[in-house]
Coordinates of C-alpha atoms and ligand atoms in Angstrom, one line a residue:
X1 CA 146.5 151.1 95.6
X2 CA 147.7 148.0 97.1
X3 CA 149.9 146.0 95.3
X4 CA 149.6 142.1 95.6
X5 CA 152.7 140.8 97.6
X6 CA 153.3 137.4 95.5
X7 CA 154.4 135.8 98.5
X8 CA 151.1 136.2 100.2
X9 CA 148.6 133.0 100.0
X10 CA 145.3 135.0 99.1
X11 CA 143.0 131.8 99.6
X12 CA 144.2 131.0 102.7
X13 CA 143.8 134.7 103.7
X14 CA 140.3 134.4 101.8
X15 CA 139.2 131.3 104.4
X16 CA 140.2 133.3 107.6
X17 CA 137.7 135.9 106.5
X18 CA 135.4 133.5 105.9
X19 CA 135.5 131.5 108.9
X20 CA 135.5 135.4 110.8
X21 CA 132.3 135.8 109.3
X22 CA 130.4 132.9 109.8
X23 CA 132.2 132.7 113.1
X24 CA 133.7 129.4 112.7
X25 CA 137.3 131.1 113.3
X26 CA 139.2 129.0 116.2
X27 CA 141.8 130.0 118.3
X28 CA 145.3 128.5 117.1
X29 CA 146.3 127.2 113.5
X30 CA 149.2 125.8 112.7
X31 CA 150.8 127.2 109.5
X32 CA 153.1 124.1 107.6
X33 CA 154.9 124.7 104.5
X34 CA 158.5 124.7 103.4
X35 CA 160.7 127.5 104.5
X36 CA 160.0 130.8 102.0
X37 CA 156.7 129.6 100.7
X38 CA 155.5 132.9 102.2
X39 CA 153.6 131.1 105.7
X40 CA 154.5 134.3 107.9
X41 CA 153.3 136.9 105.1
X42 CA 150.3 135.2 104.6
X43 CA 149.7 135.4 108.5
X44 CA 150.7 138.9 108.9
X45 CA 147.9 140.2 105.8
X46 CA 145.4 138.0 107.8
X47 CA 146.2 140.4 110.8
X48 CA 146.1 143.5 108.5
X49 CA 142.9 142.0 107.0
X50 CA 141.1 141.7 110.8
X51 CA 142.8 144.9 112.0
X52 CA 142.0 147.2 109.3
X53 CA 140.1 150.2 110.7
X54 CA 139.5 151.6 106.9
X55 CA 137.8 151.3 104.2
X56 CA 139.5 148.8 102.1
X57 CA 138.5 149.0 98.3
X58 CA 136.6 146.9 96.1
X59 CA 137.9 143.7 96.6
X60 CA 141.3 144.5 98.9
X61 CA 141.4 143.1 102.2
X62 CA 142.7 145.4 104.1
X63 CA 143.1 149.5 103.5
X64 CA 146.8 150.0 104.2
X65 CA 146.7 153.3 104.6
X66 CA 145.1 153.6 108.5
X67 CA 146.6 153.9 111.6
X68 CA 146.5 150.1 111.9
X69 CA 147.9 148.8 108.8
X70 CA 150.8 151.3 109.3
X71 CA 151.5 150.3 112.6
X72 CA 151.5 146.3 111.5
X73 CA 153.6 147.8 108.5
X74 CA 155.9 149.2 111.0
X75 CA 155.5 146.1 113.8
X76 CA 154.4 148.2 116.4
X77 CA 150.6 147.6 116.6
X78 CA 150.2 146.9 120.2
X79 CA 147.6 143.8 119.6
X80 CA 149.6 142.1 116.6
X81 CA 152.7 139.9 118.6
X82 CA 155.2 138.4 116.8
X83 CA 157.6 136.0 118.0
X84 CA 160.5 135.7 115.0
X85 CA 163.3 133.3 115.4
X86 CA 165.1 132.2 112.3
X87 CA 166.3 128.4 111.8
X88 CA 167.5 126.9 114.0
X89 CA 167.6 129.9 116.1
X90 CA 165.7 128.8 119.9
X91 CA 162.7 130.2 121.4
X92 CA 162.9 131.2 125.0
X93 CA 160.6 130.2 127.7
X94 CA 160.9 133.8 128.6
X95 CA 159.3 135.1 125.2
X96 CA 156.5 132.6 125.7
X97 CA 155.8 133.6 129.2
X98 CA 155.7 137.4 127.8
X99 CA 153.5 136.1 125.5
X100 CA 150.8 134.6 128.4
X101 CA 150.9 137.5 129.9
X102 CA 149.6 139.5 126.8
X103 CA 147.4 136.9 126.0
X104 CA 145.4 137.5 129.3
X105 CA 144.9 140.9 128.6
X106 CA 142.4 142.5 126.1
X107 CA 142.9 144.1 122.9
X108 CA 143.8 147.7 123.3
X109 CA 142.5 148.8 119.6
X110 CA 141.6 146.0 117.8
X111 CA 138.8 143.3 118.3
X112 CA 141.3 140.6 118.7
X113 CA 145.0 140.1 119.9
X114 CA 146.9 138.1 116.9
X115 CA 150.2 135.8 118.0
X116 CA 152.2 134.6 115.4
X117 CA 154.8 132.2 116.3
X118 CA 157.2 131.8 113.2
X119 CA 159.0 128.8 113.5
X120 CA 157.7 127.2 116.3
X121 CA 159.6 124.2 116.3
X122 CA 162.6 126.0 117.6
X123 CA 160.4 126.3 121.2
X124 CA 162.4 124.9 124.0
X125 CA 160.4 121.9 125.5
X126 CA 159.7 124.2 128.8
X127 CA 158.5 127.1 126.3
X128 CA 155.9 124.6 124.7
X129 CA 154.8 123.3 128.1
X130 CA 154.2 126.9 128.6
X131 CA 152.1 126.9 125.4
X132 CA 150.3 124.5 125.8
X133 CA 148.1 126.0 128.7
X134 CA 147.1 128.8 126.3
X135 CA 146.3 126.3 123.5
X136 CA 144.1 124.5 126.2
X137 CA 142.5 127.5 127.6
X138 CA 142.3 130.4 125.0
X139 CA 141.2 133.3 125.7
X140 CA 138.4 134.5 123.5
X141 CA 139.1 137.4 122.0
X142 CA 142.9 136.1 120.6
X143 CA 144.4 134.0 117.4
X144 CA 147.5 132.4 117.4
X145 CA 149.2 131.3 114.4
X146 CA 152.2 129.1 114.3
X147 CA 154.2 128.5 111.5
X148 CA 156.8 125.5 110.5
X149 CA 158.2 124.2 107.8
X150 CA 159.0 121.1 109.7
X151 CA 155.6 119.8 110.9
X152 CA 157.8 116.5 112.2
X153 CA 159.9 118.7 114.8
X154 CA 157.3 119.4 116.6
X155 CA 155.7 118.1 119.8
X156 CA 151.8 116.3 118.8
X157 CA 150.7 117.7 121.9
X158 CA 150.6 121.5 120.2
X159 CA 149.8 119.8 116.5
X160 CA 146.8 118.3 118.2
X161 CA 145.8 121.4 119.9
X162 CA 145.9 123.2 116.5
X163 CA 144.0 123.5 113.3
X164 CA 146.3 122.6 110.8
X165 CA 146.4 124.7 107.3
X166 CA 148.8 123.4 104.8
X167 CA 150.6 125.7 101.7
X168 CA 151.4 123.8 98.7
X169 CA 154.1 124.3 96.6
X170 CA 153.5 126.3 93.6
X171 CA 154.9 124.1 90.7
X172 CA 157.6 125.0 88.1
X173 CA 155.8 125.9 85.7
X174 CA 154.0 128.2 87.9
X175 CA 157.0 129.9 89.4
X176 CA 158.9 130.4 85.8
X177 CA 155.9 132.6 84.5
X178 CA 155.9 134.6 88.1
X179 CA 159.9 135.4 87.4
X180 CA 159.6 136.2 84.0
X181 CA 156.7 138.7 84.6
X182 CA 158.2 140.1 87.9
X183 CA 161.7 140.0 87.8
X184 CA 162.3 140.6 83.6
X185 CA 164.3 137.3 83.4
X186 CA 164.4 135.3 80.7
X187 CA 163.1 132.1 79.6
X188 CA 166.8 130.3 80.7
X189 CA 167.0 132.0 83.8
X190 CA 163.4 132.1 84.9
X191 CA 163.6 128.3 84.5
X192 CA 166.7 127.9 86.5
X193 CA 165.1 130.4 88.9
X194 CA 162.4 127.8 89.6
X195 CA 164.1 124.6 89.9
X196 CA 166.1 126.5 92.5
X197 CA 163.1 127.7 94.4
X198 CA 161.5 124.5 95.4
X199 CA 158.1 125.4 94.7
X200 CA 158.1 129.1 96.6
X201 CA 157.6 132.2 95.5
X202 CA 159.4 133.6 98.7
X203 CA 162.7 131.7 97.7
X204 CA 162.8 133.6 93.7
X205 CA 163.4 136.6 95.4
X206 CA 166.9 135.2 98.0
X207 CA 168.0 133.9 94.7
X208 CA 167.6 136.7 92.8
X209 CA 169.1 138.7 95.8
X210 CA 172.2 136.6 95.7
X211 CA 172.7 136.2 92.2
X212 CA 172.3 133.2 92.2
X213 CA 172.6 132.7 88.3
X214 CA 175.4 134.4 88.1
X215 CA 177.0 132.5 91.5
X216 CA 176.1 129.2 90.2
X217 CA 178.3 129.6 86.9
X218 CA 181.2 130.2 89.5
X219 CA 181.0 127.0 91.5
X220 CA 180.8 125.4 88.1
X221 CA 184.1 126.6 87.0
X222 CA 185.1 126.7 90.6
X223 CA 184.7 123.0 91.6
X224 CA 184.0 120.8 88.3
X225 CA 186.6 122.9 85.9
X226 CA 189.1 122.8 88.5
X227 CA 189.4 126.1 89.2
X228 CA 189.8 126.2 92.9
X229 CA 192.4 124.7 95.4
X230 CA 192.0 123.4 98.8
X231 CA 192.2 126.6 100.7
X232 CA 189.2 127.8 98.5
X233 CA 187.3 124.3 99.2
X234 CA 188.6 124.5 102.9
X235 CA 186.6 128.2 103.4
X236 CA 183.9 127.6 101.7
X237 CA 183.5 124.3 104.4
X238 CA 183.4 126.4 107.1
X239 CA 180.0 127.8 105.7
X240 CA 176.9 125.5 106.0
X241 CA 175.2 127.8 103.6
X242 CA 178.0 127.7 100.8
X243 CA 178.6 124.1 101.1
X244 CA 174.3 123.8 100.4
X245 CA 174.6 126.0 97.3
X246 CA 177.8 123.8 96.0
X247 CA 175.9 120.9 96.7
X248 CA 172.2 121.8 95.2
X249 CA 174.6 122.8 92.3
X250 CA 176.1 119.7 91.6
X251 CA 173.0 117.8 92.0
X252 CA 171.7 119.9 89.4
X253 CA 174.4 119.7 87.2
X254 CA 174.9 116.0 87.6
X255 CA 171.1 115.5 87.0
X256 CA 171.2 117.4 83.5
X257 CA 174.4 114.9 82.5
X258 CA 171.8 111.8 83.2
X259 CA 169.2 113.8 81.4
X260 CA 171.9 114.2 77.9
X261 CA 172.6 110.4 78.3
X262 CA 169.3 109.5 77.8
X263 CA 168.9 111.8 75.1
X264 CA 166.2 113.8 76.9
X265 CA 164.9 116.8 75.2
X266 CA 166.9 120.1 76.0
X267 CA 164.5 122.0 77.2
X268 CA 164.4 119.8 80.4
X269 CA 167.8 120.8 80.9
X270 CA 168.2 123.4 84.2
X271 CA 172.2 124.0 83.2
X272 CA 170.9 125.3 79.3
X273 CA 172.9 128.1 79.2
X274 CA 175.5 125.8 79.6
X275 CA 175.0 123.4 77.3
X276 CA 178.5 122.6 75.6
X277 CA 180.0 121.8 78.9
X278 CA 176.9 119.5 79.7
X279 CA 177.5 117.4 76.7
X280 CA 181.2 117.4 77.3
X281 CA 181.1 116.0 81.0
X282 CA 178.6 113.5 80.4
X283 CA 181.1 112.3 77.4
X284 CA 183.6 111.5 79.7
X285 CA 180.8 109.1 82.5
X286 CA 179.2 106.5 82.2
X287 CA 175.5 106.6 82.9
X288 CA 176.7 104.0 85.8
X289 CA 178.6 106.9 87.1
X290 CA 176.8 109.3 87.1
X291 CA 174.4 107.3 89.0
X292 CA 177.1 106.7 91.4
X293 CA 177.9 110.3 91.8
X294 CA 174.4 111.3 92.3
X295 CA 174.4 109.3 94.7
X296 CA 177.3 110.6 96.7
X297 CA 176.4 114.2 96.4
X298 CA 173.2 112.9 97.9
X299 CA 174.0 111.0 100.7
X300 CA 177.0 114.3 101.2
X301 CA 173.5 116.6 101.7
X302 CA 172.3 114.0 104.3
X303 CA 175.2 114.4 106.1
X304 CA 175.0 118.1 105.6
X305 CA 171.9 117.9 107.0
X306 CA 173.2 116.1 110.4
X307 CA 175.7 118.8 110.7
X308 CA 178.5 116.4 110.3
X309 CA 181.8 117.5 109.6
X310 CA 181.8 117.2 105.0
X311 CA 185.6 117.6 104.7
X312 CA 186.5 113.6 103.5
X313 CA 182.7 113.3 101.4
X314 CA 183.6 116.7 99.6
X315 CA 187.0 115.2 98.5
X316 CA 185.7 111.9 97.4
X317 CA 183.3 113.8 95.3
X318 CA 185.8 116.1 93.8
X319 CA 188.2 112.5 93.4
X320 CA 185.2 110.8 91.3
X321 CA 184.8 114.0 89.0
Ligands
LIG401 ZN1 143.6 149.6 107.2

């Protein structure tokens, strides 16, 4: 029995069968998504799905339990090639050349070769040049699939050689039901769960790994109750990551304190379990700013985002709270 991996995109997985069958399948799609929304795993049970050498039950796609699933299982299935570079991490012109070379050869056990290209906009520009020729002149019996979560990054000569399949964001609602049912949260948590999440499944599962509930309470009393000095502040600005969670925090927190001035219902609120404090901050703002706050913390993720150095924006936050 094969259990459903919530991470997976069955429908898109349910199209690729169905273009393989009426042979409409092309050669290179281009996965887009946000990061965690579960592109990669949804690629990787289309391989299982075309690979499959067993009988796969009823209405399961692929068996898991031949030689081929196992080997995709255990990435060593000599047709199935996977390219994996994290954010931000590059892609070498040397991986894409390896890559060429296997796609000119045919399939040693399956019908078809399968590339899958996570993250493709970390290619080098040679690497994509390099790409290209194989988007122009596929070889028949071979699928590529890229995947991105940032369609802008990369060059329109490879979006225009590929067919484009977009995941949507599941929305909150969505996601707090998922949480409750697989992870045994409850109602507050689940919800905080899935305003951290941004809409993917894949993303419940890092915050639940980090506990992430748990953490955001501390950078609550860490940064807004005072409870940490500069060399605290200093370390955790050495840490792109940390400074991201401090700042989706904030933005969170900030966001609930607009919410009580308007006299929004609670339920809305993400920081419930925290309610007291909420009411209690927002006393001592006005809704003016708040506003202005918001907007620092903001235009401080911007900067975030432009690796800049946050050392003087993180103070002038901590000086307006
Ligand atoms: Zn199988």
């Amino acid at each position: 029995m094969i259990t459903k991996d919530i991470q997976v995109n069955y429908s898109i997985v349910e199209r690729f069968k169905n273009l393989e069958s009426t042979k409409r399948l092309a050669h290179a799609y281009l996965f887009v998504g946000s990061a965690h929304i579960g592109k990669t795993e949804t690629a990787l049970t289309i391989a299982k799905m075309f690979c499959c050498e067993g009988e796969p039950a009823g209405e399961q796609l692929f068996c898991g339990q031949c030689s081929s699933c196992k080997k995709i299982d255990s990435s060593c299935h000599p047709d199935i090639h996977f390219i994996n570079s994290d954010f931000g991490e590059q892609i070498k012109i040397e991986q894409i050349r390896e890559l060429l070379t296997q796609v000119k050869l045919r399939p040693f056990m399956a019908q078809k070769k399968i590339f899958i290209i996570k993250n493709v906009e970390n290619i080098t520009l040679e690497g994509s040049n390099a790409l290209l020729k194989t988007l122009e002149e596929p070889a028949g019996d071979s699928l590529l699939i890229l995947t991105t979560s940032v369609p802008e990054k990369n060059l329109d000569t490879i979006k225009s050689r590929c067919h484009m399949v977009r995941f949507l964001s599941a929305t909150q609602q969505d996601l707090a039901r998922h949480i409750k049912k697989h992870y045994n949260e409850d109602e507050i948590t689940a919800q905080y769960f899935a305003y951290f999440a941004e809409g993917c499944f894949g993303k419940v599962k890092l915050l639940q790994e980090k506990k992430w509930f748990q953490k955001k309470n501390e950078i609550i009393d860490g940064f807004l109750y005072k409870g940490w000095n500069d060399d605290v502040i200093k370390k955790i600005l050495e840490d792109k990551e940390k400074v991201k969670e401090l700042l989706d925090v904030l933005l969170s927190w900030i966001r609930d304190c607009m919410l009580i001035k308007h006299d929004i219902e609670q339920n809305n609120l993400i920081n419930i379990d925290r309610e007291e404090d909420l009411k209690g901050f927002a006393d001592r703002f006005t809704f003016e700013e708040l506003v202005d706050l918001n907007r620092e913390i903001i235009k401080t993720c911007k900067l975030l985002s432009e690796k800049l150095n946050l050392k003087i924006p993180i103070s002038v936050i901590k000086e307006m709270l």
